[in-house]
XYZ file of C-alpha atoms in Angstrom:
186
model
C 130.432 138.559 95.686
C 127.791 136.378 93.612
C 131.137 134.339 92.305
C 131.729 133.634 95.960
C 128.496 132.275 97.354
C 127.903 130.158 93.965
C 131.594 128.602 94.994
C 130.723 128.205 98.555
C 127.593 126.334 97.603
C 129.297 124.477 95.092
C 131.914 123.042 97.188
C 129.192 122.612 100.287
C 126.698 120.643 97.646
C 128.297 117.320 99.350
C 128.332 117.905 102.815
C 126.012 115.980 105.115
C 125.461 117.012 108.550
C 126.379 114.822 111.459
C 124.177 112.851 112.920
C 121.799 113.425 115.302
C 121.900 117.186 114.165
C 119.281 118.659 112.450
C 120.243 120.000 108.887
C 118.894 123.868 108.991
C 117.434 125.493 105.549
C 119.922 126.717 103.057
C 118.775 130.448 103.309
C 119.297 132.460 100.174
C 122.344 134.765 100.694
C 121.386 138.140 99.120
C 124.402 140.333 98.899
C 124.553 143.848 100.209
C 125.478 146.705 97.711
C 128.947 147.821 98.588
C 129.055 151.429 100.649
C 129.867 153.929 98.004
C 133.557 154.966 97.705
C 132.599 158.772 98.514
C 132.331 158.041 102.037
C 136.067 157.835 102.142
C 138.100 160.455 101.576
C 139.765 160.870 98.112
C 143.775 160.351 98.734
C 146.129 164.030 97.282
C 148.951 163.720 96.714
C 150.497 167.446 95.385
C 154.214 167.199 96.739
C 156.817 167.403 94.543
C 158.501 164.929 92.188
C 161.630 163.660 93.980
C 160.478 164.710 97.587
C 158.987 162.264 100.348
C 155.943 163.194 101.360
C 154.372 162.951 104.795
C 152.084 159.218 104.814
C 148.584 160.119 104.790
C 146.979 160.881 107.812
C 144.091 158.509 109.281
C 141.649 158.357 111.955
C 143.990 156.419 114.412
C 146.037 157.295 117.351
C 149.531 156.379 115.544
C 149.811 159.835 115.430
C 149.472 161.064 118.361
C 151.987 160.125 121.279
C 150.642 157.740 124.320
C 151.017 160.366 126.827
C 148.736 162.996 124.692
C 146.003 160.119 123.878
C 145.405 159.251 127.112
C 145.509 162.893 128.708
C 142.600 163.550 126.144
C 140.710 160.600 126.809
C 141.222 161.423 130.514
C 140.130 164.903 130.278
C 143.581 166.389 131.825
C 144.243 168.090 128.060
C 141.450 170.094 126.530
C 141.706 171.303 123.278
C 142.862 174.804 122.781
C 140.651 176.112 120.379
C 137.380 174.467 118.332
C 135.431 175.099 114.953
C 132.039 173.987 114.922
C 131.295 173.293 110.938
C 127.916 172.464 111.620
C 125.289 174.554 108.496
C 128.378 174.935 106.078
C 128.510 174.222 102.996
C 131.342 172.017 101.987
C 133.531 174.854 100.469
C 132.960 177.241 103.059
C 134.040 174.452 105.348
C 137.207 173.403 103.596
C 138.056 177.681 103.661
C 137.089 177.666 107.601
C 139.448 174.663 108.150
C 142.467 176.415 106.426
C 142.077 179.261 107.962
C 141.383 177.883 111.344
C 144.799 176.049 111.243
C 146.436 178.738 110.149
C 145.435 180.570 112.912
C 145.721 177.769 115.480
C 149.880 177.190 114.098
C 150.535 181.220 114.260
C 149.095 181.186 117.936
C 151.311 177.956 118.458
C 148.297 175.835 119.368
C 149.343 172.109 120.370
C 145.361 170.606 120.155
C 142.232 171.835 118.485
C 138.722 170.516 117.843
C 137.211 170.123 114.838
C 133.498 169.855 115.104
C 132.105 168.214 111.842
C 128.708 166.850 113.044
C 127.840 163.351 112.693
C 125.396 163.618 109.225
C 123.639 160.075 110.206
C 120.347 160.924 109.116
C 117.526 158.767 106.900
C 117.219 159.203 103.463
C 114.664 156.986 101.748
C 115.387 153.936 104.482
C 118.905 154.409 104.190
C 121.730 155.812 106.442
C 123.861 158.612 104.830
C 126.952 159.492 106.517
C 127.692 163.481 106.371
C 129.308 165.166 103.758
C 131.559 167.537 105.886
C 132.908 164.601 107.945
C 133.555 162.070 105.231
C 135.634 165.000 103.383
C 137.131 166.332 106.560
C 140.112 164.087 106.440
C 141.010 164.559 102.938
C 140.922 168.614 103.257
C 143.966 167.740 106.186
C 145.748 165.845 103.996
C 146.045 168.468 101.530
C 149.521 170.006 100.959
C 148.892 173.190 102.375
C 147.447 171.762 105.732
C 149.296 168.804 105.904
C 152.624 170.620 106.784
C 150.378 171.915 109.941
C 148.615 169.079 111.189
C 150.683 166.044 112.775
C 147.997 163.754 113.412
C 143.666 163.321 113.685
C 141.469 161.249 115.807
C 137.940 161.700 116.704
C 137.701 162.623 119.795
C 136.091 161.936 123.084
C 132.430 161.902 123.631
C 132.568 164.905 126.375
C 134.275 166.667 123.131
C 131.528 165.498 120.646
C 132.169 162.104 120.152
C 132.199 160.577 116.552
C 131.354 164.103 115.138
C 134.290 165.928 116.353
C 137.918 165.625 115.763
C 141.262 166.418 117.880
C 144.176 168.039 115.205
C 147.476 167.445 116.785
C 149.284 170.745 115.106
C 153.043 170.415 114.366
C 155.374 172.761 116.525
C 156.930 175.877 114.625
C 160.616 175.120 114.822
C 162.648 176.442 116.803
C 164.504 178.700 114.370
C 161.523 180.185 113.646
C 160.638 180.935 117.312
C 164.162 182.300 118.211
C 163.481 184.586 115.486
C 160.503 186.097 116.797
C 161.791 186.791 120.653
C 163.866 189.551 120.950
C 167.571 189.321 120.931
C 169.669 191.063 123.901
C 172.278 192.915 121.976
C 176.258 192.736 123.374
């Protein structure tokens, strides 16, 4: 960043201002120390040589359908379920999260909520995002929840705002469900 501001100044060191303007101070351009990369969460990739993999899941609404996005921002679909991580630690959070989903896909849940907290709190005049929420994303894209979970967003403030998420959980498929129902025999 240094390299930059010594190059902007460089090629600025000939510029006059136009007339009739006043020329303001050159103020000293400090730069900021870059947000530390564990904020973000740390990309997995475990599927096997050979196969395509699911891309990464993000904190968008590209995965989640128009229709379902604005029902939930509308407050015509509530969430189905929630789990409230909130005085976990972060392994028995990651364990609560796998075994939430599992529970949500064997009950055939479409939407849950994923309450992570916010974490903003100040630490020596500094803001620290939480821990739970900036790993919460990465625990989803793992390969034994990513085959559950079709998309993430954070969801609406009546739902918790920026320290909750919606899952969109994938369907079972169907051979799976015309397994389970009972057959009429001939």
């Amino acid at each position: 960043m240094a390299k930059d501001v010594d190059l902007f100044t460089a090629a600025m060191a000939d510029v006059k201002p136009l007339a009739g303007r006043k020329h303001a101070a050159a103020k000293a351009v400090i730069p900021r120390p870059k947000a530390e990369e564990a904020s973000r969460p740390q990309k997995r990739s475990r599927a096997a040589p050979g196969l395509t993999a699911a891309p990464e899941l993000t904190l968008d609404d590209h995965n989640f359908d128009h229709d379902t996005a604005r029902a939930l921002g509308r407050g015509k679909l509530v969430p189905q379920a929630s789990l409230d991580l909130h005085g976990m630690t972060l392994a028995a959070a990651e364990r609560a999260v796998g075994n939430f989903l599992d529970a949500a896909v064997t009950r055939d849940f479409r939407i849950v909520l994923i309450v992570t907290g916010k974490g903003a709190r100040l630490e020596g005049g500094r803001v620290l995002g939480g821990r739970i929420r900036a790993e919460f994303v990465g625990w989803l894209n793992r390969a034994d929840n990513r085959g559950r979970v079709r998309g993430v967003r954070p969801a609406h403030p009546r739902h918790g705002g920026g320290g909750a998420f919606y899952v969109l959980l994938r369907r079972r498929s169907s051979a799976s469900s015309r397994a389970l129902r009972a057959t009429p025999q001939r």
